[in-house]
JSON list of C-alpha atoms in Angstrom, two decimals:
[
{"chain": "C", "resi": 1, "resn": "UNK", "atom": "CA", "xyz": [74.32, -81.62, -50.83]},
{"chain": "C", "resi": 2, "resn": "UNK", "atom": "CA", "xyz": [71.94, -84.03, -49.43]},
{"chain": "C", "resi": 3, "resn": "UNK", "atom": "CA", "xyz": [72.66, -81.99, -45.40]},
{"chain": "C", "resi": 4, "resn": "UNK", "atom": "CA", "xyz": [71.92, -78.91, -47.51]},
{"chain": "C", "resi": 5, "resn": "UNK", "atom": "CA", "xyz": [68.83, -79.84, -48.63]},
{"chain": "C", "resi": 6, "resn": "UNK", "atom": "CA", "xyz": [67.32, -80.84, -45.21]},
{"chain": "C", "resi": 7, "resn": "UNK", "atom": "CA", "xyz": [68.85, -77.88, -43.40]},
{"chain": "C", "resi": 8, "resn": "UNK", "atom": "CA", "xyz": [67.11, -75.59, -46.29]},
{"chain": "C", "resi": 9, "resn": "UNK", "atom": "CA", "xyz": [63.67, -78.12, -45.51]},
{"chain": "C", "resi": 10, "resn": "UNK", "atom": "CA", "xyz": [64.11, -77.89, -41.89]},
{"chain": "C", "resi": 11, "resn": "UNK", "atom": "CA", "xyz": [64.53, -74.04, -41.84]},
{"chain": "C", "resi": 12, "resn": "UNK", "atom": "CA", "xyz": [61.25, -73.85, -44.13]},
{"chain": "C", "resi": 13, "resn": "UNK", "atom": "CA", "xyz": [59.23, -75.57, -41.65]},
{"chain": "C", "resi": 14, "resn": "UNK", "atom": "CA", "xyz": [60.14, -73.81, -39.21]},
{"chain": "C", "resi": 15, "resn": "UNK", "atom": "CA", "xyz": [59.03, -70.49, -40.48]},
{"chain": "C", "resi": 16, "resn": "UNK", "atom": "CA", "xyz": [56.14, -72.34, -42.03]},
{"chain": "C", "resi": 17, "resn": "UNK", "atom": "CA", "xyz": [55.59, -73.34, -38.57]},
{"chain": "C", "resi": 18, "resn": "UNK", "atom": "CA", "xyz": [56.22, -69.99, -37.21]},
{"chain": "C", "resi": 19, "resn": "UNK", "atom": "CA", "xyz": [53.70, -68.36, -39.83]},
{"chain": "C", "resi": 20, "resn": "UNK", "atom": "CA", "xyz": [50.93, -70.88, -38.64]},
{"chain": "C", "resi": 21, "resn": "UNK", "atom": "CA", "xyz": [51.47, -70.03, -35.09]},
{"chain": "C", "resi": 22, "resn": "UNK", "atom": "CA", "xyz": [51.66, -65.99, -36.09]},
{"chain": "C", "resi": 23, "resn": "UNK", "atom": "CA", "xyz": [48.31, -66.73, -38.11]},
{"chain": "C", "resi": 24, "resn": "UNK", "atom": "CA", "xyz": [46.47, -68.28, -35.05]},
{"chain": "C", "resi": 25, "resn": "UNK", "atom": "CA", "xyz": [47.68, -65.30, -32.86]},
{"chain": "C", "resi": 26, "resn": "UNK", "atom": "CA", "xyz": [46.16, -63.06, -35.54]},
{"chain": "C", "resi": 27, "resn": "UNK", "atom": "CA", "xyz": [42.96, -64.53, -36.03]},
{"chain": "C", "resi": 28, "resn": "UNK", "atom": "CA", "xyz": [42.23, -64.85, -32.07]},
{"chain": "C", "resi": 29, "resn": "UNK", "atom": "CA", "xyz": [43.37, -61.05, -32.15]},
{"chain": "C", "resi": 30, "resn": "UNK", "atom": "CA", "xyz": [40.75, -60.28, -34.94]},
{"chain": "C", "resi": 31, "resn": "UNK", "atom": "CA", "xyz": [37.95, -62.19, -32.98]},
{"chain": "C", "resi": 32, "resn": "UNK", "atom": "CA", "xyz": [38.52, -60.11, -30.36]},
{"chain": "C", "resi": 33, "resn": "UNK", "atom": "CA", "xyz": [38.68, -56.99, -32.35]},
{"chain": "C", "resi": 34, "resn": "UNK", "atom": "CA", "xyz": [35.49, -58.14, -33.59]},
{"chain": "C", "resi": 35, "resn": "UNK", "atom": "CA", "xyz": [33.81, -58.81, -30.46]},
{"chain": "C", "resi": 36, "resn": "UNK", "atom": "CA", "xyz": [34.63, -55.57, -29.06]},
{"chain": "C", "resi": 37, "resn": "UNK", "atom": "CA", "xyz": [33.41, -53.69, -31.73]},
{"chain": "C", "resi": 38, "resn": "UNK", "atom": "CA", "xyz": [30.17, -54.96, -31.61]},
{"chain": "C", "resi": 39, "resn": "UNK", "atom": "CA", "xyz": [30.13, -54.16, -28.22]},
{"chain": "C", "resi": 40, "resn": "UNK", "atom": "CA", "xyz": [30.63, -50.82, -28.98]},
{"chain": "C", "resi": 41, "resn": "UNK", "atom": "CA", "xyz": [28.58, -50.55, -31.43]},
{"chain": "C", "resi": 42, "resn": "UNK", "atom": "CA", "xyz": [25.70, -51.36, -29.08]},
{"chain": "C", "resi": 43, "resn": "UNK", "atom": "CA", "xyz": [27.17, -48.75, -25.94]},
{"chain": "C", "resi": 44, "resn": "UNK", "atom": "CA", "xyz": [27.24, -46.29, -29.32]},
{"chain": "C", "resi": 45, "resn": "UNK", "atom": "CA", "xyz": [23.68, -47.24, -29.88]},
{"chain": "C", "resi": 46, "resn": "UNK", "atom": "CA", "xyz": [22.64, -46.90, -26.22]},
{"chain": "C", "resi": 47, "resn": "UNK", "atom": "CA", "xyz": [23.99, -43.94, -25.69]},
{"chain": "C", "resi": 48, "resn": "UNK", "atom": "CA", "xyz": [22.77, -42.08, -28.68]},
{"chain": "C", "resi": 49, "resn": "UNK", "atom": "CA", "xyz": [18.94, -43.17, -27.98]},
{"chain": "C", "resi": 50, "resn": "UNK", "atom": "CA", "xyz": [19.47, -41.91, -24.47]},
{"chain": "C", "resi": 51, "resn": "UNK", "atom": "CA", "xyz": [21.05, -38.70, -26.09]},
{"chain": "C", "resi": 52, "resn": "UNK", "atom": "CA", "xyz": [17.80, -38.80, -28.12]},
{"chain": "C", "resi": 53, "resn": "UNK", "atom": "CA", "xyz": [15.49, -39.17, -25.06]},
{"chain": "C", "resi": 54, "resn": "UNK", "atom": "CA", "xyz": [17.26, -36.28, -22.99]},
{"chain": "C", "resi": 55, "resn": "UNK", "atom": "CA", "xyz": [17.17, -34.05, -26.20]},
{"chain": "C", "resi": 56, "resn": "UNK", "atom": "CA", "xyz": [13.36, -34.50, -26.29]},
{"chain": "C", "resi": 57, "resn": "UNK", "atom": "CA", "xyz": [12.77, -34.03, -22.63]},
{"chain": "C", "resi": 58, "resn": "UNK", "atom": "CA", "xyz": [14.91, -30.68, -22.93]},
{"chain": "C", "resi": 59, "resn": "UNK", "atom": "CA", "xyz": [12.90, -29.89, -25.65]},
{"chain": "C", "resi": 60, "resn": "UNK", "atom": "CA", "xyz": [9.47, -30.30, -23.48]},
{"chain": "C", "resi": 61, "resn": "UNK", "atom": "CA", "xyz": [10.97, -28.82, -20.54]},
{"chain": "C", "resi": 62, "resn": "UNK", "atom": "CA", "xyz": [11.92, -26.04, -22.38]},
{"chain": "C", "resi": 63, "resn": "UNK", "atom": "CA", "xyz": [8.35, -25.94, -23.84]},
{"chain": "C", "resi": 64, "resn": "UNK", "atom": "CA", "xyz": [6.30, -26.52, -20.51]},
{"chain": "C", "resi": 65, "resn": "UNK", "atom": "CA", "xyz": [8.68, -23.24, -19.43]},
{"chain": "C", "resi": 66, "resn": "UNK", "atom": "CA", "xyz": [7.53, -20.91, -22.25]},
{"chain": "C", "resi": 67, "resn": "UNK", "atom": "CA", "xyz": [3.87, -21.83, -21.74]},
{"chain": "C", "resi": 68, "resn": "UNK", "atom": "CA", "xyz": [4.14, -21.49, -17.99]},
{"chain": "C", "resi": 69, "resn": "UNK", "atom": "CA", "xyz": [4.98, -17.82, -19.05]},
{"chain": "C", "resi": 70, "resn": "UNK", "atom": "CA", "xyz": [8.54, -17.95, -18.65]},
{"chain": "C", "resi": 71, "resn": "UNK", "atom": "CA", "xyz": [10.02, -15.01, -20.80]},
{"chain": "C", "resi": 72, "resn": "UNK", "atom": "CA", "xyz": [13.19, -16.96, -21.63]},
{"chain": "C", "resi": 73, "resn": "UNK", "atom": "CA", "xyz": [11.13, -18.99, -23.62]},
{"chain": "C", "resi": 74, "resn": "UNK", "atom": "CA", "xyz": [8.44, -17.23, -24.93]},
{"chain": "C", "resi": 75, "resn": "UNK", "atom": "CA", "xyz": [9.84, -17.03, -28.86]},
{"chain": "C", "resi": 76, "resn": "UNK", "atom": "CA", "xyz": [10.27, -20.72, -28.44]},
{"chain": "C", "resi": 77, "resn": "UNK", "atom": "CA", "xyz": [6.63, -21.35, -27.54]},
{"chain": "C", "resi": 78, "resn": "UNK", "atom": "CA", "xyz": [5.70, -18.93, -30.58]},
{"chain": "C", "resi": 79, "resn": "UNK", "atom": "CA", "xyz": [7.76, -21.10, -32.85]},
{"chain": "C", "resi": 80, "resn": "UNK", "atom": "CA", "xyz": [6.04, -24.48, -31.81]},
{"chain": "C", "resi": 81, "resn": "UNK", "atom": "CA", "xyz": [2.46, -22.96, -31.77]},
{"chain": "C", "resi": 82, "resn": "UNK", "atom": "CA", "xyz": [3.59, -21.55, -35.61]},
{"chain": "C", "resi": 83, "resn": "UNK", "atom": "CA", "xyz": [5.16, -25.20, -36.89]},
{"chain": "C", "resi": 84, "resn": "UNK", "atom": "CA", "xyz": [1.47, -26.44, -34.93]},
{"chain": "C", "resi": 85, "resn": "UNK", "atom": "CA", "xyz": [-0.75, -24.14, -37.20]},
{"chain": "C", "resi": 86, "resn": "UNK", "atom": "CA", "xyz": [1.22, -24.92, -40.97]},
{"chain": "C", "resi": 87, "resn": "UNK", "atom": "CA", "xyz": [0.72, -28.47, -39.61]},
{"chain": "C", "resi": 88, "resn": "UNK", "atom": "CA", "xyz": [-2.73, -27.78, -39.43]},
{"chain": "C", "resi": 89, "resn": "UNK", "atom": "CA", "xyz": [-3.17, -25.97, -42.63]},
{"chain": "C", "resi": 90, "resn": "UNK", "atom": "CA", "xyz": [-1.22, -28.55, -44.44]},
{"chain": "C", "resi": 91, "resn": "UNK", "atom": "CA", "xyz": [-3.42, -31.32, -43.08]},
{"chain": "C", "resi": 92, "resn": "UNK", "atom": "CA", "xyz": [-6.73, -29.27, -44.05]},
{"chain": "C", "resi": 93, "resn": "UNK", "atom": "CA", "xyz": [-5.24, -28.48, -47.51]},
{"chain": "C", "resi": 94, "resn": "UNK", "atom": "CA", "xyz": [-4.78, -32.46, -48.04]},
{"chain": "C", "resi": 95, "resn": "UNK", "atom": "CA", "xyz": [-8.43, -32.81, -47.20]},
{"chain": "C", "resi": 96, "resn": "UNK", "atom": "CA", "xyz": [-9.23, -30.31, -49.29]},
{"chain": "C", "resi": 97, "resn": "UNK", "atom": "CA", "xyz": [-7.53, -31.47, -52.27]},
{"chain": "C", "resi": 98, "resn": "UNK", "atom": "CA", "xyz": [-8.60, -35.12, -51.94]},
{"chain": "C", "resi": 99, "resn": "UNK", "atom": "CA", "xyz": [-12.83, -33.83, -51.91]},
{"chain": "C", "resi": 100, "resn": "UNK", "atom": "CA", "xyz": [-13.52, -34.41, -48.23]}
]
């Protein structure tokens, strides 16, 4: 009974030994989990402002085309000189209605 007993604590320290070991492993695996995802999250956040930069210089380029009389992108440079003008208009409206 008494053999029993140890063999039953022997085998439970074991696999609480075993556990501990398993929970190290899975903590060092979750730090580097961690790690790398903030590492991506900052390549993500790289490579979307750069997406936003190249967007914008397409945008000008495409702009700098239509007003060097490109016909491509002549609606283009009618849109922009439109959005321009209600810009305009909104900002003299907001003057107006404020009584300068």
């Amino acid at each position: 009974m008494l053999q029993e007993l140890e063999n039953n604590f022997s085998e439970l320290e074991k696999k609480i030994l075993n556990l501990h070991k398993s929970h190290q492993n899975l903590s060092e695996k979750l730090s580097e989990l961690n790690k790398e995802h903030e590492d991506l999250k900052k390549k993500y956040e790289e490579e979307r402002k750069k997406n936003q930069v190249l967007a914008e210089e397409q945008k000008n380029i495409k702009l700098y085309s239509a007003i060097s009389g490109n016909p491509e992108h002549n609606r283009l440079m009618k849109n922009h000189i439109n959005r321009l003008v209600k810009e305009v208009d909104f900002c003299i409206a907001q003057l107006q209605n404020s009584g300068l």
